[in-house]
Coordinates of C-alpha atoms and ligand atoms in Angstrom, one line a residue:
M223 CA -22.9 -7.5 -15.6
E224 CA -22.7 -11.5 -17.1
N225 CA -20.6 -11.5 -20.7
S226 CA -23.5 -11.1 -23.3
C227 CA -21.2 -10.7 -26.4
S228 CA -18.1 -12.9 -27.5
S229 CA -16.4 -10.3 -29.9
P230 CA -13.5 -9.2 -27.8
P231 CA -13.5 -4.7 -28.1
P232 CA -10.9 -4.0 -30.4
H233 CA -9.3 -0.8 -28.8
I234 CA -8.5 -0.2 -25.1
A235 CA -6.7 3.2 -23.9
I236 CA -4.8 2.8 -20.8
F237 CA -3.6 6.2 -19.3
P238 CA -1.7 5.3 -15.9
F239 CA -0.5 7.7 -13.2
M240 CA 3.5 8.7 -13.5
S241 CA 5.1 6.6 -10.6
K242 CA 6.3 3.0 -11.2
G243 CA 4.0 1.6 -8.3
H244 CA 0.9 2.9 -10.6
T245 CA 2.3 2.1 -14.3
I246 CA 4.0 -1.6 -13.2
P247 CA 0.2 -3.1 -12.5
M248 CA -1.3 -1.5 -15.5
L249 CA 1.9 -3.1 -17.5
H250 CA 0.8 -6.5 -15.6
L251 CA -3.0 -5.8 -16.7
A252 CA -1.8 -5.0 -20.4
H253 CA -0.2 -8.2 -20.2
L254 CA -3.3 -10.1 -18.7
L255 CA -5.7 -8.7 -21.4
H256 CA -3.4 -10.2 -24.3
H257 CA -2.3 -13.5 -23.0
R258 CA -6.2 -13.9 -22.0
H259 CA -6.9 -13.0 -25.7
L260 CA -9.8 -10.3 -24.0
I261 CA -8.7 -7.2 -26.3
S262 CA -7.3 -6.8 -29.9
H263 CA -5.1 -4.0 -29.4
I264 CA -4.0 -1.7 -26.7
T265 CA -2.9 2.4 -26.6
F266 CA -0.9 3.4 -23.7
F267 CA -0.9 7.3 -22.9
T268 CA 1.9 8.5 -21.2
T269 CA 4.9 11.4 -21.1
S270 CA 8.4 11.0 -23.3
G271 CA 10.0 10.8 -20.3
N272 CA 8.0 8.0 -18.6
A273 CA 7.6 6.2 -22.4
P274 CA 10.9 3.8 -22.2
F275 CA 10.1 2.2 -18.5
I276 CA 6.5 1.5 -20.3
R277 CA 8.2 0.4 -23.7
S278 CA 10.5 -1.9 -22.7
S279 CA 8.5 -3.7 -19.9
L280 CA 5.8 -4.1 -22.7
S281 CA 8.3 -5.4 -25.4
S282 CA 8.8 -8.5 -23.4
V283 CA 5.1 -8.7 -22.6
A284 CA 4.1 -8.6 -26.6
A285 CA 6.6 -10.9 -27.3
Q286 CA 5.6 -13.5 -25.5
S287 CA 1.9 -13.4 -25.1
T288 CA 0.5 -14.1 -28.6
S289 CA 1.0 -17.1 -30.5
I290 CA 0.2 -18.5 -33.9
V291 CA -0.4 -22.0 -34.7
S292 CA 0.4 -22.7 -38.7
L293 CA -1.6 -25.5 -40.0
P294 CA -0.3 -27.1 -43.8
F295 CA -2.1 -26.0 -46.4
P296 CA -3.8 -28.8 -48.7
D297 CA -1.7 -30.6 -51.0
N298 CA -4.7 -32.3 -53.0
L299 CA -5.4 -28.7 -55.0
P300 CA -7.5 -28.6 -57.8
P301 CA -5.6 -28.6 -61.3
D302 CA -6.5 -24.6 -61.7
I303 CA -5.0 -23.7 -58.3
P304 CA -1.7 -23.0 -59.1
S305 CA 1.0 -24.8 -56.1
G306 CA 1.7 -22.0 -53.3
V307 CA -1.6 -20.3 -53.6
E308 CA -3.0 -20.2 -50.1
S309 CA -4.9 -16.8 -50.4
T310 CA -7.6 -15.9 -52.8
D311 CA -6.0 -12.5 -53.6
Q312 CA -3.1 -14.9 -55.4
L313 CA -6.1 -17.0 -57.3
P314 CA -5.7 -16.5 -61.7
S315 CA -9.4 -15.9 -61.5
I316 CA -11.6 -15.5 -58.5
D317 CA -14.6 -16.2 -60.0
D318 CA -14.1 -19.6 -61.4
L319 CA -11.7 -20.4 -58.8
F320 CA -13.3 -19.5 -55.1
I321 CA -15.7 -22.1 -55.1
P322 CA -13.0 -25.1 -55.5
F323 CA -10.8 -23.1 -53.4
A324 CA -13.0 -23.1 -50.5
N325 CA -13.9 -26.5 -50.4
T326 CA -10.5 -27.7 -50.7
L327 CA -9.8 -26.1 -47.2
A328 CA -12.1 -29.1 -45.6
H329 CA -9.1 -31.0 -46.2
M330 CA -7.3 -28.8 -42.8
R331 CA -10.1 -30.8 -40.7
S332 CA -7.8 -33.6 -40.0
S333 CA -4.5 -32.2 -40.6
T334 CA -2.3 -35.1 -40.2
T335 CA 1.1 -33.3 -40.2
S336 CA 2.3 -31.4 -37.0
P337 CA 1.0 -27.6 -36.4
T338 CA 3.8 -25.3 -36.1
T339 CA 3.7 -22.8 -33.6
S340 CA 5.2 -19.1 -33.8
H341 CA 5.1 -16.1 -31.8
R342 CA 3.9 -12.8 -33.0
T343 CA 5.4 -9.6 -31.6
Y344 CA 2.5 -7.7 -31.2
L345 CA 3.1 -4.5 -29.6
P346 CA 0.9 -2.4 -28.1
S347 CA 1.1 1.3 -28.8
I348 CA 2.7 4.2 -27.0
V349 CA 1.5 7.7 -27.1
S350 CA 3.5 10.3 -25.5
L351 CA 2.2 13.7 -24.7
P352 CA 4.2 16.5 -24.1
F353 CA 4.6 16.9 -20.0
P354 CA 3.3 20.4 -19.2
D355 CA 6.3 23.1 -19.1
N356 CA 4.6 25.4 -16.5
L357 CA 5.7 23.1 -13.7
P358 CA 5.3 24.8 -9.9
P359 CA 9.0 26.2 -8.9
D360 CA 9.9 23.8 -6.7
I361 CA 9.6 20.8 -9.2
P362 CA 13.0 20.5 -11.0
S363 CA 12.9 20.4 -14.9
G364 CA 12.6 16.9 -16.5
V365 CA 10.9 15.7 -13.6
E366 CA 8.0 13.5 -14.8
S367 CA 7.6 10.8 -12.6
T368 CA 7.0 10.8 -8.5
D369 CA 10.4 9.0 -8.0
Q370 CA 12.4 11.4 -8.8
L371 CA 10.6 14.0 -6.7
P372 CA 13.0 15.8 -4.1
S373 CA 10.2 15.8 -1.5
I374 CA 7.1 13.4 -2.0
D375 CA 5.2 15.0 1.0
D376 CA 5.4 18.5 -0.4
L377 CA 5.4 18.0 -4.3
F378 CA 3.0 15.3 -4.6
I379 CA -0.1 17.4 -4.9
P380 CA 1.7 20.4 -7.1
F381 CA 3.2 17.6 -9.4
A382 CA -0.5 15.5 -9.5
N383 CA -2.6 18.9 -10.2
T384 CA -0.2 20.1 -12.8
L385 CA -0.7 17.1 -15.0
A386 CA -4.0 18.2 -15.7
H387 CA -2.3 21.1 -18.0
M388 CA -2.1 17.8 -20.2
R389 CA -6.1 17.4 -20.9
S390 CA -5.9 19.1 -24.2
S391 CA -3.2 17.2 -26.0
F392 CA -4.6 13.8 -24.6
T393 CA -8.2 15.2 -25.8
Q394 CA -6.6 15.5 -29.3
A395 CA -4.7 12.3 -29.5
I396 CA -7.5 9.8 -28.3
S397 CA -9.8 11.4 -30.5
Q398 CA -7.3 10.6 -33.2
L399 CA -7.0 7.2 -32.6
S400 CA -8.3 4.7 -35.0
P401 CA -10.7 2.8 -34.2
A402 CA -11.5 4.6 -31.4
P403 CA -11.0 2.8 -28.0
S404 CA -13.9 1.5 -26.2
L405 CA -12.4 1.5 -23.0
L406 CA -10.2 3.7 -21.1
I407 CA -8.3 2.8 -18.4
S408 CA -6.8 5.6 -16.7
D409 CA -5.5 6.3 -12.9
G410 CA -7.8 7.6 -10.2
F411 CA -5.2 10.7 -9.3
L412 CA -5.5 11.6 -13.2
V413 CA -9.1 13.3 -12.6
W414 CA -9.4 15.5 -15.8
T415 CA -9.2 12.1 -18.0
Q416 CA -12.7 11.5 -16.9
Y417 CA -13.8 14.6 -18.3
V418 CA -12.0 13.7 -22.2
A419 CA -13.7 10.1 -21.6
T420 CA -17.3 12.2 -21.2
E421 CA -17.2 14.5 -23.8
L422 CA -16.0 11.8 -26.0
N423 CA -18.8 9.2 -24.8
I424 CA -15.8 6.5 -23.9
P425 CA -16.9 4.6 -20.9
R426 CA -13.5 4.5 -18.0
L427 CA -12.9 2.3 -15.8
V428 CA -10.6 4.0 -12.6
Y429 CA -7.5 2.5 -11.4
Y430 CA -6.1 2.8 -7.8
G431 CA -3.4 2.0 -6.5
M432 CA -4.8 0.7 -3.0
G433 CA -6.3 -2.7 -2.2
G434 CA -9.8 -2.5 -0.5
F435 CA -9.0 -2.6 2.8
A436 CA -7.6 0.8 2.8
Q437 CA -9.7 2.3 0.4
T438 CA -12.5 1.2 2.6
V439 CA -11.0 2.2 5.6
S440 CA -10.1 5.7 4.6
S441 CA -13.4 6.6 3.2
I442 CA -15.0 5.5 6.3
V443 CA -12.7 7.6 8.4
S444 CA -13.5 10.4 6.1
Q445 CA -17.2 9.9 6.0
H446 CA -18.1 9.2 9.8
K447 CA -14.8 10.6 11.3
P448 CA -14.5 8.1 14.1
H449 CA -11.7 9.9 15.7
A450 CA -13.1 13.3 16.1
K451 CA -13.2 12.5 19.8
V452 CA -10.1 10.8 20.3
S453 CA -7.8 13.2 22.6
C454 CA -4.3 11.4 21.5
T455 CA -3.0 9.9 18.5
C456 CA -2.4 6.5 20.2
E457 CA -6.1 6.5 21.4
P458 CA -7.9 3.8 19.8
F459 CA -11.3 4.5 18.2
A460 CA -13.9 1.9 16.0
I461 CA -14.3 1.9 12.6
P462 CA -18.2 1.2 11.8
G463 CA -19.0 -1.3 10.2
F464 CA -16.1 -3.6 11.0
P465 CA -16.6 -3.5 15.1
H466 CA -13.4 -6.0 15.2
L467 CA -11.2 -2.9 14.0
S468 CA -9.6 -0.8 15.7
L469 CA -7.5 2.3 14.8
T470 CA -5.9 4.8 16.0
K471 CA -4.7 8.5 14.4
S472 CA -1.3 6.9 13.9
D473 CA -2.5 4.6 11.4
L474 CA -3.2 7.0 9.3
E475 CA -1.7 9.7 7.4
P476 CA -3.0 13.4 6.1
P477 CA -5.6 14.3 5.4
F478 CA -7.2 11.3 6.8
D479 CA -5.7 11.7 10.6
D480 CA -7.3 15.4 11.2
P481 CA -11.5 14.8 11.9
D482 CA -11.2 18.1 10.6
L483 CA -10.7 17.8 6.4
K484 CA -9.5 20.6 4.6
G485 CA -6.7 21.4 2.8
P486 CA -5.3 21.1 -0.8
H487 CA -4.8 17.0 -0.3
W488 CA -8.1 16.9 1.0
D489 CA -8.8 19.5 -2.5
F490 CA -7.8 16.8 -4.7
V491 CA -9.5 13.7 -3.0
V492 CA -12.6 15.5 -3.2
E493 CA -12.3 16.0 -6.8
Q494 CA -11.2 12.4 -7.7
V495 CA -14.2 11.4 -5.8
V496 CA -16.6 13.4 -8.1
A497 CA -15.1 12.4 -11.3
N498 CA -14.8 8.3 -10.3
S499 CA -18.8 8.9 -9.6
A500 CA -19.2 9.5 -13.4
S501 CA -17.2 6.3 -14.1
R502 CA -18.3 3.0 -14.8
G503 CA -16.1 1.4 -12.0
F504 CA -12.8 0.7 -10.3
I505 CA -10.3 -2.6 -11.0
M506 CA -9.1 -3.4 -7.9
N507 CA -5.6 -5.1 -7.9
S508 CA -6.5 -7.6 -5.1
F509 CA -9.3 -10.6 -5.2
Y510 CA -12.6 -11.1 -3.8
E511 CA -11.8 -13.7 -0.9
L512 CA -9.0 -11.5 0.0
E513 CA -10.5 -8.6 1.4
S514 CA -14.4 -9.7 0.7
P515 CA -16.0 -7.8 3.4
Y516 CA -14.4 -4.6 2.2
F517 CA -15.5 -5.1 -1.3
D518 CA -19.1 -5.8 -0.1
Y519 CA -18.7 -2.6 1.5
M520 CA -18.3 -0.5 -1.0
D521 CA -20.4 -2.4 -2.9
S522 CA -23.6 -2.1 -0.5
K523 CA -23.0 1.2 1.0
W524 CA -21.8 3.4 -1.4
G525 CA -22.8 1.3 -5.2
I526 CA -19.3 1.0 -6.2
N527 CA -18.7 -1.0 -8.7
S528 CA -15.0 -2.7 -8.4
Y529 CA -13.8 -5.4 -10.2
Q530 CA -11.2 -7.4 -8.3
V531 CA -8.6 -8.6 -11.0
G532 CA -5.8 -8.9 -9.3
P533 CA -3.1 -10.0 -8.1
L534 CA -2.0 -8.6 -11.5
C535 CA 1.6 -9.5 -10.9
L536 CA 0.4 -13.0 -11.2
A537 CA 0.2 -12.2 -15.0
R538 CA 4.1 -11.2 -15.1
L539 CA 5.1 -14.1 -12.6
D540 CA 3.4 -16.6 -14.9
S541 CA 5.4 -15.7 -17.6
G542 CA 8.3 -14.9 -16.2
K543 CA 11.8 -13.9 -18.6
K544 CA 12.2 -16.7 -21.3
N545 CA 15.8 -17.7 -22.4
Q546 CA 17.7 -15.0 -20.4
P547 CA 20.7 -16.1 -18.3
P548 CA 20.5 -15.8 -14.4
S549 CA 21.4 -12.2 -13.3
P550 CA 24.2 -12.3 -11.0
L551 CA 22.0 -11.4 -8.0
L552 CA 20.0 -14.5 -8.7
Q553 CA 23.2 -16.5 -9.1
W554 CA 24.4 -15.0 -5.4
L555 CA 20.6 -16.1 -4.4
D556 CA 21.3 -19.7 -6.1
S557 CA 24.9 -19.5 -3.9
R558 CA 22.5 -18.8 -0.7
L559 CA 20.4 -21.6 -1.0
S560 CA 22.4 -24.5 -1.8
V561 CA 24.2 -23.5 1.4
N562 CA 20.1 -23.5 3.1
H563 CA 21.3 -19.8 4.3
P564 CA 17.8 -18.0 4.0
V565 CA 17.7 -14.3 2.9
L566 CA 15.7 -11.5 3.7
Y567 CA 15.3 -9.1 1.1
V568 CA 15.1 -5.3 2.2
S569 CA 13.4 -2.9 0.3
F570 CA 11.3 0.4 0.3
G571 CA 9.6 0.8 -3.1
T572 CA 9.9 3.7 -5.2
Q573 CA 9.1 6.8 -3.4
V574 CA 10.5 6.7 0.5
K575 CA 13.6 8.4 1.8
I576 CA 15.2 7.3 4.2
S577 CA 17.2 9.4 7.2
L578 CA 20.8 9.0 7.0
I579 CA 20.6 8.1 10.9
Q580 CA 17.5 5.7 10.3
M581 CA 19.8 4.0 7.1
K582 CA 22.6 3.4 10.0
E583 CA 20.4 1.7 12.5
I584 CA 19.2 -0.7 9.2
A585 CA 23.0 -1.5 8.3
I586 CA 23.8 -2.1 12.1
G587 CA 20.8 -4.0 12.6
L588 CA 21.3 -6.7 9.4
E589 CA 24.7 -6.4 10.2
R590 CA 24.6 -7.3 13.9
S591 CA 21.5 -10.5 12.6
R592 CA 24.4 -12.5 10.9
L593 CA 22.2 -13.5 8.5
N594 CA 21.8 -13.3 4.5
F595 CA 20.3 -10.2 2.9
I596 CA 19.9 -7.7 -0.2
W597 CA 19.2 -4.2 0.6
I598 CA 18.0 -1.6 -2.2
I599 CA 19.6 0.9 -1.4
R600 CA 19.2 3.1 -4.4
G601 CA 18.2 6.7 -4.4
Q602 CA 19.0 6.6 -0.1
G603 CA 22.2 8.0 1.0
C604 CA 24.9 5.5 2.8
Y605 CA 25.4 6.4 6.1
W606 CA 27.7 3.7 7.6
D607 CA 31.5 3.6 8.7
D608 CA 34.1 2.7 6.2
G609 CA 34.1 -1.2 7.0
F610 CA 30.4 -2.1 6.5
E611 CA 30.7 -3.4 3.4
E612 CA 33.9 -5.5 4.1
R613 CA 32.6 -7.3 7.5
V614 CA 29.1 -8.0 5.9
G615 CA 31.4 -9.5 2.7
D616 CA 29.7 -11.9 0.9
R617 CA 26.3 -12.3 3.1
C618 CA 25.2 -9.4 1.3
R619 CA 24.4 -7.6 -1.5
L620 CA 23.9 -4.1 -1.9
V621 CA 21.8 -2.8 -4.8
K622 CA 21.9 0.6 -6.2
E623 CA 20.0 0.3 -9.4
W624 CA 16.5 -1.3 -10.4
V625 CA 15.9 -4.7 -9.8
D626 CA 13.5 -7.0 -11.1
Q627 CA 11.3 -7.4 -7.6
L628 CA 9.6 -9.7 -8.8
E629 CA 12.5 -12.3 -9.6
I630 CA 14.0 -11.6 -6.5
L631 CA 10.8 -12.2 -4.3
A632 CA 10.3 -15.9 -6.2
H633 CA 13.5 -17.2 -5.3
K634 CA 13.6 -19.9 -3.1
A635 CA 16.2 -18.6 -0.9
V636 CA 13.9 -15.7 0.0
H637 CA 12.1 -16.2 3.2
G638 CA 11.4 -12.5 4.1
F639 CA 11.0 -9.2 2.9
M640 CA 11.1 -6.3 4.6
T641 CA 8.9 -3.7 3.3
H642 CA 7.0 -0.2 3.6
C643 CA 3.9 -2.1 2.7
G644 CA 3.5 -0.2 -1.0
W645 CA 0.4 -2.3 -2.3
N646 CA 2.4 -3.9 -5.3
S647 CA 4.9 -4.9 -2.7
V648 CA 2.3 -6.7 -0.7
M649 CA 0.5 -8.6 -3.3
E650 CA 4.1 -9.4 -5.0
S651 CA 5.1 -10.9 -1.3
M652 CA 1.9 -12.7 -1.4
C653 CA 2.1 -14.1 -4.6
T654 CA 5.8 -15.6 -4.1
G655 CA 4.5 -16.7 -0.5
V656 CA 7.0 -15.0 1.6
P657 CA 6.4 -13.3 4.9
V658 CA 6.8 -9.6 5.5
L659 CA 8.2 -7.2 8.2
A660 CA 5.9 -5.0 7.5
W661 CA 7.5 -1.1 8.0
P662 CA 4.9 1.5 6.7
M663 CA 6.1 4.8 5.8
M664 CA 3.7 7.1 4.4
A665 CA 0.4 7.1 2.1
E666 CA -1.8 4.4 2.6
Q667 CA 0.6 2.1 4.3
R668 CA -0.1 2.2 8.0
L669 CA -3.3 0.5 6.8
N670 CA -1.6 -2.0 4.4
A671 CA 0.7 -3.0 7.3
K672 CA -2.6 -3.4 10.1
F673 CA -3.7 -5.5 7.4
V674 CA -1.3 -8.1 6.1
V675 CA -0.3 -8.0 9.6
E676 CA -3.1 -8.1 12.2
E677 CA -6.0 -9.3 9.6
L678 CA -4.0 -11.5 7.0
G679 CA -1.5 -13.2 9.6
M680 CA 1.5 -13.1 7.3
G681 CA 3.8 -10.9 8.7
L682 CA 5.4 -9.1 11.9
R683 CA 5.5 -5.6 12.3
I684 CA 8.3 -3.3 12.6
R685 CA 7.6 -0.1 15.4
A686 CA 9.7 2.7 16.1
S687 CA 11.7 2.0 19.3
D688 CA 10.0 5.0 21.2
G689 CA 6.7 3.8 19.9
T690 CA 5.9 7.1 18.1
K691 CA 4.4 7.3 14.7
N692 CA 7.7 8.2 12.8
G693 CA 10.2 7.8 15.6
L694 CA 13.5 5.7 14.5
V695 CA 13.5 1.9 14.8
K696 CA 16.7 1.0 16.5
A697 CA 19.5 -1.5 15.4
E698 CA 18.6 -4.0 17.9
D699 CA 14.7 -3.9 16.7
I700 CA 15.5 -4.7 13.9
E701 CA 18.0 -7.0 14.3
G702 CA 15.8 -9.3 16.8
L703 CA 12.7 -9.0 14.2
M704 CA 15.0 -10.2 11.3
R705 CA 16.0 -12.9 13.7
E706 CA 12.3 -13.9 14.4
L707 CA 11.5 -13.7 10.4
L708 CA 13.9 -15.6 9.0
I709 CA 14.5 -18.4 11.8
G710 CA 12.0 -18.0 15.1
E711 CA 9.1 -19.8 15.8
K712 CA 7.0 -16.8 14.6
G713 CA 8.5 -16.5 11.4
M714 CA 7.5 -20.2 10.5
T715 CA 3.4 -19.0 11.4
V716 CA 3.2 -16.5 9.3
K717 CA 5.5 -18.0 6.1
K718 CA 3.2 -20.3 6.3
K719 CA 0.0 -18.2 6.2
A720 CA 1.9 -16.5 3.4
E721 CA 1.9 -19.6 1.3
E722 CA -1.7 -20.3 1.6
L723 CA -2.4 -17.1 0.8
A724 CA -0.2 -17.6 -2.5
V725 CA -2.5 -20.7 -3.6
A726 CA -5.1 -18.6 -2.7
A727 CA -4.2 -15.8 -5.4
R728 CA -3.6 -18.5 -7.8
Q729 CA -6.8 -20.0 -7.5
A730 CA -8.3 -16.7 -8.0
T731 CA -6.8 -15.7 -11.0
S732 CA -6.9 -19.2 -12.4
E733 CA -9.3 -20.3 -15.1
G734 CA -13.0 -20.3 -13.3
G735 CA -11.6 -18.1 -10.5
S736 CA -13.3 -15.1 -9.2
S737 CA -10.4 -12.5 -10.6
Y738 CA -10.2 -14.6 -13.9
I739 CA -14.3 -14.4 -14.1
A740 CA -14.1 -10.5 -13.0
L741 CA -11.8 -9.5 -15.9
E742 CA -14.1 -10.6 -18.4
K743 CA -16.7 -8.6 -16.5
M744 CA -14.2 -5.9 -16.3
I745 CA -13.9 -6.3 -20.3
N746 CA -17.6 -6.4 -21.1
C747 CA -18.3 -3.2 -18.8
A748 CA -17.8 -1.3 -22.2
K749 CA -20.4 -2.9 -23.9
H750 CA -23.5 -2.1 -21.6
Ligands
UPG847 O1 14.3 -1.8 -7.9 C1 12.6 -2.1 -7.9 C2 12.2 -0.9 -7.1 C3 10.4 -0.9 -7.5 N1 10.4 -2.3 -8.1 C4 8.4 -2.4 -8.4 O2 8.3 -1.1 -8.0 C5 6.9 -1.7 -7.6 C6 6.6 -0.6 -6.3 O3 5.5 -0.7 -5.9 P1 4.7 -0.5 -4.3 O4 5.6 -1.6 -3.6 O5 3.8 -0.2 -4.0 O6 5.8 0.8 -3.7 P2 5.9 2.4 -4.2 O7 6.1 2.7 -5.1 O8 6.3 3.4 -3.3 O9 4.2 2.9 -3.8 C7 3.2 3.6 -4.1 O10 2.0 3.3 -4.8 C8 1.7 2.0 -4.3 C9 0.4 2.0 -4.7 O11 -0.6 2.8 -5.2 C10 0.9 2.4 -2.6 O12 0.1 1.3 -2.3 C11 2.2 3.1 -2.2 O13 1.7 3.6 -0.8 C12 2.7 4.2 -2.6 O14 3.9 4.7 -2.1 C13 6.7 -2.9 -7.3 O15 6.0 -3.1 -8.2 C14 8.4 -3.4 -7.4 O16 8.3 -4.7 -7.7 C15 11.2 -3.6 -9.0 O17 10.7 -4.1 -9.7 N2 12.1 -2.6 -8.9

């Protein structure tokens, strides 16, 4: 689809899923669209509990994204035009003075005085819809985002299904927008937004947080069931269409690990597939060159129109935080860099809950490594002996608050990232050239880990010490892998690969690159 029309669509509506890992890339997308001047306005839909997070992220986006260049008004005005008049509504007589006024403007052609540039604060609008009040019994009232769920495994599907009760308030709110949005970008989990879009004749693009590898492989597995004949979770099976790939059931999570697909999770997947078939296509937070065989497969086998416009985090990374003093965490990283001590960043995203016994093994492993680390322990229980914090002292930072992960990864002292392989973390690590210690725990993370370690070669894999899917990872394995990544030979190899990928990602998003072009095509899909 080529850009056949130069005027941007006036107005785009974005409706992210109520989960940080799905909302953050949509905020980065808003950032990018503003920066590229591809849209004139964005309206975000969310719920009141999620609005503050979106508002604070958007205000920094908006303040930096639009600039105004002011040229000096010509000073050789015709006699009847009073000085200071710079707009036709200020003319004493429009009939007599319109032509002299318009002709005068030609003097601006070669302005000799330097223009002044000022930033315009241009805030996308946020529409907060009420969160459904008929919550399933196990979801505490006030919980409006998946990171607040007491158990993501048990409550994700009831939570996602509950959101369908927002359909009528969303229909009402979006149909009242003026001008009407010419495109709706909504999360694949918000299945019912497709039906609203169809009803109101608004084209919709679907956003999922997943990469192309995970999306393609899980779809092939559910369609062809290559694991139907394997006898145990560790027996390898091939993936039709990709002979070089070999998986085990341990690489998959429910419902995809069982060839007999059924149950509420599978029903939810089927609902999404049906709704998506009525959409204009998918937005992928990836770039074509990174996962081309998988995007080509989606296109040729299933006719899926996908726009690879990422990595979206680069939009945020490039704008940075202007005029703000470095946080204490960044100052500590500066101190590590000054003495040449590499740092491991340890964080498992926004949804994973780690058992206390596993937390203890991590603590022992990190301590014994004698290396430096930042460990995000927000939302996790702490189970280590009293002396732990004193013993690790200034070679670590234990953080209980929300941090700016991208800013940390971008710091030169950070040489490795122990991650659960949420797709955003993978993209952020890649864009900052930081190799990973891949420790997937749920959702599509095991496929992401396989892709990152085996296909891309930008990391090392952590596995349970007893070889099982969900077993304990012992302290000695954590210690060994951490040392290998930060100061070992394998670590140097994967770091080099991560740095090469960071360059490739930047090329894709730079002018003329694949993602740069795909973004224009994506916007233009609303016009056809
Ligand atoms: O203190 C924090 C913690 C997280 N983040 C950001 O939060 C996002 C987390 O996203 P991700 O790494 O993808 O982890 P999850 O939130 O756990 O991701 C969920 O959503 C992803 C996208 O669909 C999936 O790939 C994962 O499997 C699923 O768990 C990233 O942008 C991080 O930079 C911060 O900025 N500060």
